[in-house]
């Protein structure tokens, strides 16, 4: 899954894709390169979820995401819309997007029905708190058990709305209301998080967790991100969400060949 942030202040691309002069063409060129490099899914997001980020309105989110999504729907790949809002999801899915990536894990009570009615896929991610406050003081007694319990409950809500298992995946939400120790505990126990046989999505590309381990700034986290992507795949991740698609695909090819 290739990351396309259409926000002025995204986590790790310095707002390279912010709405503005000529940005639509640039985003589309980057997206095409990701597909050529082997991305199976492109994840398009218009709301920053960086710690402390202010929220945006549904209208603003749609203004950012839809022009890009509409262009990308012509590519031979699945388009995921990264949103916490059922209003945004409804418009994106009506336009033909294939998946909703909900970092809030269904905080919007209307989200399951919107996804179910469209026949799209859904990723439910775990987050403690909200982006505004999540990194202030993350706390768990047993992070693996608690994240797994929340994901199980959210999968139950999705199933109740009629979303079938072959359209669902789960994600522990690295960095979303988690300290480095929490992230490491979750990564180490990845397979223990699995809910039934649902696929697991892992997003660690360029994150602070990688910076904490390497000392590298956002721009220099490729090597650390590749190591984490390969190990996540080896530990059972079915989908990896990354900024550097070509490099990650190469690393995963080597993993596949060298696997016993
Ligand atoms: C994740 C994500 C982000 C993640 C899923 C960033 C939107 C922060 N991280 N979605 N989104 N999983 N499913 O650094 O880990 O890309 S935003």
PDB file of C-alpha atoms and ligand atoms in Angstrom:
ATOM      1  CA  UNK A   1       0.000   0.000   0.000  1.00  0.00           C
ATOM      2  CA  UNK A   2       1.542   3.278  -1.153  1.00  0.00           C
ATOM      3  CA  UNK A   3       0.945   6.438   0.881  1.00  0.00           C
ATOM      4  CA  UNK A   4      -0.369   9.575  -0.817  1.00  0.00           C
ATOM      5  CA  UNK A   5      -0.861  12.384   1.689  1.00  0.00           C
ATOM      6  CA  UNK A   6      -2.781  15.331   0.314  1.00  0.00           C
ATOM      7  CA  UNK A   7      -2.307  17.552   3.362  1.00  0.00           C
ATOM      8  CA  UNK A   8      -0.351  20.731   4.026  1.00  0.00           C
ATOM      9  CA  UNK A   9       1.424  19.248   7.065  1.00  0.00           C
ATOM     10  CA  UNK A  10       1.613  15.473   6.686  1.00  0.00           C
ATOM     11  CA  UNK A  11       3.814  13.338   8.954  1.00  0.00           C
ATOM     12  CA  UNK A  12       6.679  12.563   6.675  1.00  0.00           C
ATOM     13  CA  UNK A  13       6.595  14.149   3.266  1.00  0.00           C
ATOM     14  CA  UNK A  14       6.803  17.749   4.427  1.00  0.00           C
ATOM     15  CA  UNK A  15       3.566  18.608   2.666  1.00  0.00           C
ATOM     16  CA  UNK A  16       5.021  17.758  -0.734  1.00  0.00           C
ATOM     17  CA  UNK A  17       1.543  16.944  -1.983  1.00  0.00           C
ATOM     18  CA  UNK A  18      -0.241  19.901  -0.468  1.00  0.00           C
ATOM     19  CA  UNK A  19      -3.000  21.293  -2.597  1.00  0.00           C
ATOM     20  CA  UNK A  20      -1.653  24.088  -4.733  1.00  0.00           C
ATOM     21  CA  UNK A  21      -0.090  24.961  -8.050  1.00  0.00           C
ATOM     22  CA  UNK A  22       0.534  21.921 -10.216  1.00  0.00           C
ATOM     23  CA  UNK A  23       0.275  19.533  -7.272  1.00  0.00           C
ATOM     24  CA  UNK A  24      -2.410  17.336  -8.836  1.00  0.00           C
ATOM     25  CA  UNK A  25      -0.143  16.428 -11.725  1.00  0.00           C
ATOM     26  CA  UNK A  26       2.719  15.741  -9.359  1.00  0.00           C
ATOM     27  CA  UNK A  27       0.626  13.499  -7.114  1.00  0.00           C
ATOM     28  CA  UNK A  28      -0.570  11.556 -10.138  1.00  0.00           C
ATOM     29  CA  UNK A  29       3.002  11.049 -11.404  1.00  0.00           C
ATOM     30  CA  UNK A  30       4.074   9.785  -7.977  1.00  0.00           C
ATOM     31  CA  UNK A  31       1.014   7.525  -7.859  1.00  0.00           C
ATOM     32  CA  UNK A  32       1.733   6.069 -11.288  1.00  0.00           C
ATOM     33  CA  UNK A  33       5.312   5.388 -10.274  1.00  0.00           C
ATOM     34  CA  UNK A  34       4.051   3.568  -7.167  1.00  0.00           C
ATOM     35  CA  UNK A  35       1.766   1.380  -9.289  1.00  0.00           C
ATOM     36  CA  UNK A  36       4.584   0.655 -11.779  1.00  0.00           C
ATOM     37  CA  UNK A  37       6.790  -0.294  -8.833  1.00  0.00           C
ATOM     38  CA  UNK A  38       4.217  -2.814  -7.610  1.00  0.00           C
ATOM     39  CA  UNK A  39       1.812  -1.088  -5.233  1.00  0.00           C
ATOM     40  CA  UNK A  40      -1.426  -3.077  -5.013  1.00  0.00           C
ATOM     41  CA  UNK A  41      -3.256  -0.305  -3.170  1.00  0.00           C
ATOM     42  CA  UNK A  42      -2.866   3.491  -3.048  1.00  0.00           C
ATOM     43  CA  UNK A  43      -3.989   5.145   0.200  1.00  0.00           C
ATOM     44  CA  UNK A  44      -5.169   8.720  -0.348  1.00  0.00           C
ATOM     45  CA  UNK A  45      -5.640  10.915   2.722  1.00  0.00           C
ATOM     46  CA  UNK A  46      -6.661  14.540   3.172  1.00  0.00           C
ATOM     47  CA  UNK A  47      -6.548  14.897   6.943  1.00  0.00           C
ATOM     48  CA  UNK A  48      -3.303  14.966   8.881  1.00  0.00           C
ATOM     49  CA  UNK A  49      -3.273  12.611  11.850  1.00  0.00           C
ATOM     50  CA  UNK A  50       0.133  13.738  13.093  1.00  0.00           C
ATOM     51  CA  UNK A  51       0.169  14.124  16.879  1.00  0.00           C
ATOM     52  CA  UNK A  52      -1.414  17.432  17.843  1.00  0.00           C
ATOM     53  CA  UNK A  53      -2.757  18.167  14.340  1.00  0.00           C
ATOM     54  CA  UNK A  54      -5.967  20.151  14.121  1.00  0.00           C
ATOM     55  CA  UNK A  55      -8.938  18.448  12.479  1.00  0.00           C
ATOM     56  CA  UNK A  56     -10.379  19.583   9.153  1.00  0.00           C
ATOM     57  CA  UNK A  57     -13.984  19.733   7.964  1.00  0.00           C
ATOM     58  CA  UNK A  58     -15.474  17.042   5.737  1.00  0.00           C
ATOM     59  CA  UNK A  59     -15.777  19.619   2.968  1.00  0.00           C
ATOM     60  CA  UNK A  60     -12.093  20.548   3.147  1.00  0.00           C
ATOM     61  CA  UNK A  61     -11.106  16.881   3.249  1.00  0.00           C
ATOM     62  CA  UNK A  62     -13.223  16.147   0.173  1.00  0.00           C
ATOM     63  CA  UNK A  63     -11.740  19.141  -1.665  1.00  0.00           C
ATOM     64  CA  UNK A  64      -8.280  17.696  -1.061  1.00  0.00           C
ATOM     65  CA  UNK A  65      -8.984  14.019  -1.705  1.00  0.00           C
ATOM     66  CA  UNK A  66     -11.553  13.810  -4.472  1.00  0.00           C
ATOM     67  CA  UNK A  67      -9.647  15.458  -7.355  1.00  0.00           C
ATOM     68  CA  UNK A  68      -6.766  13.064  -6.686  1.00  0.00           C
ATOM     69  CA  UNK A  69      -8.967   9.992  -6.130  1.00  0.00           C
ATOM     70  CA  UNK A  70     -10.887  10.625  -9.339  1.00  0.00           C
ATOM     71  CA  UNK A  71      -7.659  10.749 -11.347  1.00  0.00           C
ATOM     72  CA  UNK A  72      -6.236   7.669  -9.640  1.00  0.00           C
ATOM     73  CA  UNK A  73      -9.352   5.588 -10.276  1.00  0.00           C
ATOM     74  CA  UNK A  74      -8.161   5.381 -13.886  1.00  0.00           C
ATOM     75  CA  UNK A  75      -5.058   3.454 -12.763  1.00  0.00           C
ATOM     76  CA  UNK A  76      -4.960  -0.322 -12.557  1.00  0.00           C
ATOM     77  CA  UNK A  77      -4.872  -0.508  -8.771  1.00  0.00           C
ATOM     78  CA  UNK A  78      -7.082  -0.382  -5.710  1.00  0.00           C
ATOM     79  CA  UNK A  79      -7.787   3.039  -4.237  1.00  0.00           C
ATOM     80  CA  UNK A  80      -8.144   3.376  -0.480  1.00  0.00           C
ATOM     81  CA  UNK A  81      -9.425   6.552   1.143  1.00  0.00           C
ATOM     82  CA  UNK A  82      -7.824   7.357   4.483  1.00  0.00           C
ATOM     83  CA  UNK A  83     -10.601   9.033   6.466  1.00  0.00           C
ATOM     84  CA  UNK A  84     -12.321   8.956   9.847  1.00  0.00           C
ATOM     85  CA  UNK A  85     -15.498  10.554   8.490  1.00  0.00           C
ATOM     86  CA  UNK A  86     -18.400   8.548   7.062  1.00  0.00           C
ATOM     87  CA  UNK A  87     -19.413  11.617   5.015  1.00  0.00           C
ATOM     88  CA  UNK A  88     -16.047  11.607   3.243  1.00  0.00           C
ATOM     89  CA  UNK A  89     -16.096   7.831   2.851  1.00  0.00           C
ATOM     90  CA  UNK A  90     -19.592   7.911   1.302  1.00  0.00           C
ATOM     91  CA  UNK A  91     -18.548  10.352  -1.410  1.00  0.00           C
ATOM     92  CA  UNK A  92     -15.268   8.561  -2.133  1.00  0.00           C
ATOM     93  CA  UNK A  93     -16.929   5.141  -2.327  1.00  0.00           C
ATOM     94  CA  UNK A  94     -19.736   6.465  -4.557  1.00  0.00           C
ATOM     95  CA  UNK A  95     -16.998   7.697  -6.918  1.00  0.00           C
ATOM     96  CA  UNK A  96     -15.587   4.160  -7.071  1.00  0.00           C
ATOM     97  CA  UNK A  97     -12.915   3.964  -4.364  1.00  0.00           C
ATOM     98  CA  UNK A  98     -12.374   0.409  -3.203  1.00  0.00           C
ATOM     99  CA  UNK A  99     -11.490   0.704   0.461  1.00  0.00           C
ATOM    100  CA  UNK A 100     -11.717   2.859   3.573  1.00  0.00           C
ATOM    101  CA  UNK A 101      -8.695   3.137   5.845  1.00  0.00           C
ATOM    102  CA  UNK A 102     -10.160   4.339   9.143  1.00  0.00           C
ATOM    103  CA  UNK A 103      -7.432   5.240  11.648  1.00  0.00           C
ATOM    104  CA  UNK A 104     -10.077   5.893  14.306  1.00  0.00           C
ATOM    105  CA  UNK A 105     -11.307   2.296  14.150  1.00  0.00           C
ATOM    106  CA  UNK A 106     -14.968   3.194  13.498  1.00  0.00           C
ATOM    107  CA  UNK A 107     -15.293   6.174  15.861  1.00  0.00           C
ATOM    108  CA  UNK A 108     -17.935   7.516  13.461  1.00  0.00           C
ATOM    109  CA  UNK A 109     -20.958   5.280  14.161  1.00  0.00           C
ATOM    110  CA  UNK A 110     -22.235   5.643  10.577  1.00  0.00           C
ATOM    111  CA  UNK A 111     -19.008   4.309   9.039  1.00  0.00           C
ATOM    112  CA  UNK A 112     -19.800   0.540   9.075  1.00  0.00           C
ATOM    113  CA  UNK A 113     -23.099   1.003   7.209  1.00  0.00           C
ATOM    114  CA  UNK A 114     -21.547   3.343   4.646  1.00  0.00           C
ATOM    115  CA  UNK A 115     -18.813   0.822   3.857  1.00  0.00           C
ATOM    116  CA  UNK A 116     -21.195  -2.141   3.920  1.00  0.00           C
ATOM    117  CA  UNK A 117     -23.666  -0.554   1.500  1.00  0.00           C
ATOM    118  CA  UNK A 118     -20.937   0.222  -1.020  1.00  0.00           C
ATOM    119  CA  UNK A 119     -19.404  -3.253  -0.963  1.00  0.00           C
ATOM    120  CA  UNK A 120     -15.972  -1.752  -0.287  1.00  0.00           C
ATOM    121  CA  UNK A 121     -13.224  -3.048   1.959  1.00  0.00           C
ATOM    122  CA  UNK A 122     -12.345  -1.632   5.383  1.00  0.00           C
ATOM    123  CA  UNK A 123      -9.216  -1.414   7.476  1.00  0.00           C
ATOM    124  CA  UNK A 124      -9.932  -0.923  11.166  1.00  0.00           C
ATOM    125  CA  UNK A 125      -6.961   0.546  12.985  1.00  0.00           C
ATOM    126  CA  UNK A 126      -6.384   0.854  16.704  1.00  0.00           C
ATOM    127  CA  UNK A 127      -5.784   4.293  18.179  1.00  0.00           C
ATOM    128  CA  UNK A 128      -5.760   5.285  21.857  1.00  0.00           C
ATOM    129  CA  UNK A 129      -7.333   8.733  22.205  1.00  0.00           C
ATOM    130  CA  UNK A 130      -7.443  11.137  19.270  1.00  0.00           C
ATOM    131  CA  UNK A 131      -4.645  12.624  17.136  1.00  0.00           C
ATOM    132  CA  UNK A 132      -4.982  15.847  19.130  1.00  0.00           C
ATOM    133  CA  UNK A 133      -4.053  14.156  22.410  1.00  0.00           C
ATOM    134  CA  UNK A 134      -2.862  10.607  21.717  1.00  0.00           C
ATOM    135  CA  UNK A 135       0.864  11.066  22.374  1.00  0.00           C
ATOM    136  CA  UNK A 136       0.445  13.007  25.633  1.00  0.00           C
ATOM    137  CA  UNK A 137       0.478  10.024  27.945  1.00  0.00           C
ATOM    138  CA  UNK A 138      -0.320   6.685  26.306  1.00  0.00           C
ATOM    139  CA  UNK A 139      -1.056   4.018  28.933  1.00  0.00           C
ATOM    140  CA  UNK A 140      -1.812   0.307  28.848  1.00  0.00           C
ATOM    141  CA  UNK A 141      -1.606  -2.491  31.411  1.00  0.00           C
ATOM    142  CA  UNK A 142      -1.096  -5.056  28.644  1.00  0.00           C
ATOM    143  CA  UNK A 143      -0.789  -3.323  25.292  1.00  0.00           C
ATOM    144  CA  UNK A 144      -1.057  -6.473  23.163  1.00  0.00           C
ATOM    145  CA  UNK A 145      -4.161  -7.798  24.927  1.00  0.00           C
ATOM    146  CA  UNK A 146      -5.836  -4.385  24.974  1.00  0.00           C
ATOM    147  CA  UNK A 147      -5.193  -3.597  21.309  1.00  0.00           C
ATOM    148  CA  UNK A 148      -6.366  -7.067  20.334  1.00  0.00           C
ATOM    149  CA  UNK A 149      -9.563  -6.694  22.408  1.00  0.00           C
ATOM    150  CA  UNK A 150     -10.411  -3.345  20.817  1.00  0.00           C
ATOM    151  CA  UNK A 151      -9.748  -4.650  17.301  1.00  0.00           C
ATOM    152  CA  UNK A 152     -11.911  -7.713  17.997  1.00  0.00           C
ATOM    153  CA  UNK A 153     -14.767  -5.507  19.163  1.00  0.00           C
ATOM    154  CA  UNK A 154     -14.474  -3.221  16.114  1.00  0.00           C
ATOM    155  CA  UNK A 155     -14.371  -6.201  13.739  1.00  0.00           C
ATOM    156  CA  UNK A 156     -17.595  -7.326  15.432  1.00  0.00           C
ATOM    157  CA  UNK A 157     -19.217  -3.980  14.633  1.00  0.00           C
ATOM    158  CA  UNK A 158     -18.104  -4.199  11.009  1.00  0.00           C
ATOM    159  CA  UNK A 159     -19.471  -7.731  10.686  1.00  0.00           C
ATOM    160  CA  UNK A 160     -22.772  -6.671  12.290  1.00  0.00           C
ATOM    161  CA  UNK A 161     -23.146  -4.033   9.587  1.00  0.00           C
ATOM    162  CA  UNK A 162     -22.733  -6.786   6.990  1.00  0.00           C
ATOM    163  CA  UNK A 163     -19.115  -6.295   5.913  1.00  0.00           C
ATOM    164  CA  UNK A 164     -17.808  -9.771   5.023  1.00  0.00           C
ATOM    165  CA  UNK A 165     -14.461 -11.059   6.294  1.00  0.00           C
ATOM    166  CA  UNK A 166     -12.916 -10.977   2.820  1.00  0.00           C
ATOM    167  CA  UNK A 167     -13.311  -7.176   2.896  1.00  0.00           C
ATOM    168  CA  UNK A 168     -11.819  -6.584   6.321  1.00  0.00           C
ATOM    169  CA  UNK A 169      -8.345  -6.081   7.696  1.00  0.00           C
ATOM    170  CA  UNK A 170      -6.952  -4.947  11.042  1.00  0.00           C
ATOM    171  CA  UNK A 171      -4.035  -2.742  12.041  1.00  0.00           C
ATOM    172  CA  UNK A 172      -2.439  -2.201  15.478  1.00  0.00           C
ATOM    173  CA  UNK A 173      -1.856   1.470  14.632  1.00  0.00           C
ATOM    174  CA  UNK A 174       1.846   1.985  15.299  1.00  0.00           C
ATOM    175  CA  UNK A 175       2.454   5.406  16.864  1.00  0.00           C
ATOM    176  CA  UNK A 176      -1.215   6.171  17.466  1.00  0.00           C
ATOM    177  CA  UNK A 177      -1.352   6.604  21.244  1.00  0.00           C
ATOM    178  CA  UNK A 178       1.716   4.424  21.821  1.00  0.00           C
ATOM    179  CA  UNK A 179       5.171   4.948  23.279  1.00  0.00           C
ATOM    180  CA  UNK A 180       8.221   3.347  21.684  1.00  0.00           C
ATOM    181  CA  UNK A 181       7.942   0.504  24.213  1.00  0.00           C
ATOM    182  CA  UNK A 182       4.284  -0.059  23.258  1.00  0.00           C
ATOM    183  CA  UNK A 183       5.172  -0.071  19.554  1.00  0.00           C
ATOM    184  CA  UNK A 184       7.963  -2.585  20.095  1.00  0.00           C
ATOM    185  CA  UNK A 185       5.731  -4.856  22.176  1.00  0.00           C
ATOM    186  CA  UNK A 186       3.070  -4.824  19.439  1.00  0.00           C
ATOM    187  CA  UNK A 187       5.590  -5.425  16.663  1.00  0.00           C
ATOM    188  CA  UNK A 188       7.134  -8.352  18.496  1.00  0.00           C
ATOM    189  CA  UNK A 189       3.721  -9.934  19.097  1.00  0.00           C
ATOM    190  CA  UNK A 190       2.218  -9.198  15.698  1.00  0.00           C
ATOM    191  CA  UNK A 191       0.769 -12.668  15.150  1.00  0.00           C
ATOM    192  CA  UNK A 192      -0.861 -12.607  18.624  1.00  0.00           C
ATOM    193  CA  UNK A 193      -2.927  -9.647  17.439  1.00  0.00           C
ATOM    194  CA  UNK A 194      -4.593 -11.554  14.626  1.00  0.00           C
ATOM    195  CA  UNK A 195      -8.389 -11.641  14.881  1.00  0.00           C
ATOM    196  CA  UNK A 196      -9.616 -14.904  13.349  1.00  0.00           C
ATOM    197  CA  UNK A 197      -7.877 -15.131   9.964  1.00  0.00           C
ATOM    198  CA  UNK A 198      -8.184 -11.472   8.993  1.00  0.00           C
ATOM    199  CA  UNK A 199      -5.242  -9.852   7.215  1.00  0.00           C
ATOM    200  CA  UNK A 200      -3.003  -7.562   9.244  1.00  0.00           C
ATOM    201  CA  UNK A 201      -1.870  -4.197   7.874  1.00  0.00           C
ATOM    202  CA  UNK A 202       1.279  -2.589   9.297  1.00  0.00           C
ATOM    203  CA  UNK A 203       2.281   1.060   8.878  1.00  0.00           C
ATOM    204  CA  UNK A 204       5.675   2.040  10.269  1.00  0.00           C
ATOM    205  CA  UNK A 205       7.215   3.769   7.241  1.00  0.00           C
ATOM    206  CA  UNK A 206       9.279   6.845   8.254  1.00  0.00           C
ATOM    207  CA  UNK A 207       7.543   7.002  11.638  1.00  0.00           C
ATOM    208  CA  UNK A 208       9.034   8.418  14.826  1.00  0.00           C
ATOM    209  CA  UNK A 209       9.454   4.826  16.032  1.00  0.00           C
ATOM    210  CA  UNK A 210      12.043   4.358  13.245  1.00  0.00           C
ATOM    211  CA  UNK A 211      13.658   7.686  14.131  1.00  0.00           C
ATOM    212  CA  UNK A 212      13.825   6.713  17.807  1.00  0.00           C
ATOM    213  CA  UNK A 213      15.666   3.516  16.891  1.00  0.00           C
ATOM    214  CA  UNK A 214      18.085   5.030  14.347  1.00  0.00           C
ATOM    215  CA  UNK A 215      18.408   8.687  15.306  1.00  0.00           C
ATOM    216  CA  UNK A 216      17.569   9.555  11.701  1.00  0.00           C
ATOM    217  CA  UNK A 217      15.320  12.499  10.763  1.00  0.00           C
ATOM    218  CA  UNK A 218      12.178  11.835   8.679  1.00  0.00           C
ATOM    219  CA  UNK A 219      14.048  12.303   5.400  1.00  0.00           C
ATOM    220  CA  UNK A 220      16.614   9.631   6.262  1.00  0.00           C
ATOM    221  CA  UNK A 221      14.454   6.800   7.566  1.00  0.00           C
ATOM    222  CA  UNK A 222      14.391   4.603   4.444  1.00  0.00           C
ATOM    223  CA  UNK A 223      16.824   1.948   5.686  1.00  0.00           C
ATOM    224  CA  UNK A 224      15.066   1.656   9.030  1.00  0.00           C
ATOM    225  CA  UNK A 225      11.669   1.558   7.341  1.00  0.00           C
ATOM    226  CA  UNK A 226      12.787  -1.219   4.988  1.00  0.00           C
ATOM    227  CA  UNK A 227      14.118  -3.301   7.870  1.00  0.00           C
ATOM    228  CA  UNK A 228      10.800  -2.900   9.675  1.00  0.00           C
ATOM    229  CA  UNK A 229       8.712  -3.680   6.559  1.00  0.00           C
ATOM    230  CA  UNK A 230      10.658  -6.868   5.888  1.00  0.00           C
ATOM    231  CA  UNK A 231      10.432  -8.010   9.479  1.00  0.00           C
ATOM    232  CA  UNK A 232       6.713  -7.169   9.646  1.00  0.00           C
ATOM    233  CA  UNK A 233       6.110  -9.296   6.551  1.00  0.00           C
ATOM    234  CA  UNK A 234       8.174 -12.127   8.030  1.00  0.00           C
ATOM    235  CA  UNK A 235       6.146 -11.881  11.249  1.00  0.00           C
ATOM    236  CA  UNK A 236       2.822 -12.161   9.409  1.00  0.00           C
ATOM    237  CA  UNK A 237       1.846  -8.714   8.110  1.00  0.00           C
ATOM    238  CA  UNK A 238      -0.239  -9.144   4.954  1.00  0.00           C
ATOM    239  CA  UNK A 239      -0.149  -5.515   3.821  1.00  0.00           C
ATOM    240  CA  UNK A 240       2.547  -2.918   4.502  1.00  0.00           C
ATOM    241  CA  UNK A 241       1.720   0.790   4.172  1.00  0.00           C
ATOM    242  CA  UNK A 242       4.803   2.620   2.890  1.00  0.00           C
ATOM    243  CA  UNK A 243       6.041   5.839   1.320  1.00  0.00           C
ATOM    244  CA  UNK A 244       8.903   4.200  -0.611  1.00  0.00           C
ATOM    245  CA  UNK A 245       7.113   1.614  -2.730  1.00  0.00           C
ATOM    246  CA  UNK A 246       9.864   0.655  -5.194  1.00  0.00           C
ATOM    247  CA  UNK A 247      12.444   0.067  -2.452  1.00  0.00           C
ATOM    248  CA  UNK A 248       9.972  -1.873  -0.291  1.00  0.00           C
ATOM    249  CA  UNK A 249       8.905  -4.097  -3.186  1.00  0.00           C
ATOM    250  CA  UNK A 250      12.587  -4.941  -3.827  1.00  0.00           C
ATOM    251  CA  UNK A 251      13.170  -5.726  -0.173  1.00  0.00           C
ATOM    252  CA  UNK A 252      10.066  -7.946  -0.051  1.00  0.00           C
ATOM    253  CA  UNK A 253      11.164  -9.792  -3.215  1.00  0.00           C
ATOM    254  CA  UNK A 254      14.413 -10.694  -1.491  1.00  0.00           C
ATOM    255  CA  UNK A 255      12.535 -11.760   1.628  1.00  0.00           C
ATOM    256  CA  UNK A 256      10.256 -13.983  -0.423  1.00  0.00           C
ATOM    257  CA  UNK A 257      13.159 -15.641  -2.236  1.00  0.00           C
ATOM    258  CA  UNK A 258      15.149 -16.244   0.938  1.00  0.00           C
ATOM    259  CA  UNK A 259      12.280 -17.502   3.028  1.00  0.00           C
ATOM    260  CA  UNK A 260      12.675 -21.129   3.963  1.00  0.00           C
TER     261      UNK A 260
HETATM  262  C1  LIG B   1      -1.185   4.587   9.499  1.00  0.00           C
HETATM  263  C2  LIG B   1      -2.309   4.901   8.730  1.00  0.00           C
HETATM  264  C3  LIG B   1      -1.133   6.706   9.066  1.00  0.00           C
HETATM  265  C4  LIG B   1      -1.007   3.240   9.921  1.00  0.00           C
HETATM  266  C5  LIG B   1      -3.063   2.716   8.755  1.00  0.00           C
HETATM  267  C6  LIG B   1       1.957   8.105   8.864  1.00  0.00           C
HETATM  268  C7  LIG B   1      -3.263   6.972   7.737  1.00  0.00           C
HETATM  269  C8  LIG B   1       0.862   8.483   9.756  1.00  0.00           C
HETATM  270  N1  LIG B   1      -0.444   5.729   9.685  1.00  0.00           N
HETATM  271  N2  LIG B   1      -3.249   3.980   8.358  1.00  0.00           N
HETATM  272  N3  LIG B   1      -2.274   6.226   8.482  1.00  0.00           N
HETATM  273  N4  LIG B   1      -1.970   2.345   9.521  1.00  0.00           N
HETATM  274  N5  LIG B   1      -3.949   1.765   8.422  1.00  0.00           N
HETATM  275  O1  LIG B   1       3.126   8.253   9.338  1.00  0.00           O
HETATM  276  O2  LIG B   1      -0.068   2.855  10.627  1.00  0.00           O
HETATM  277  O3  LIG B   1       1.778   7.705   7.729  1.00  0.00           O
HETATM  278  S1  LIG B   1      -0.730   8.413   9.023  1.00  0.00           S
END
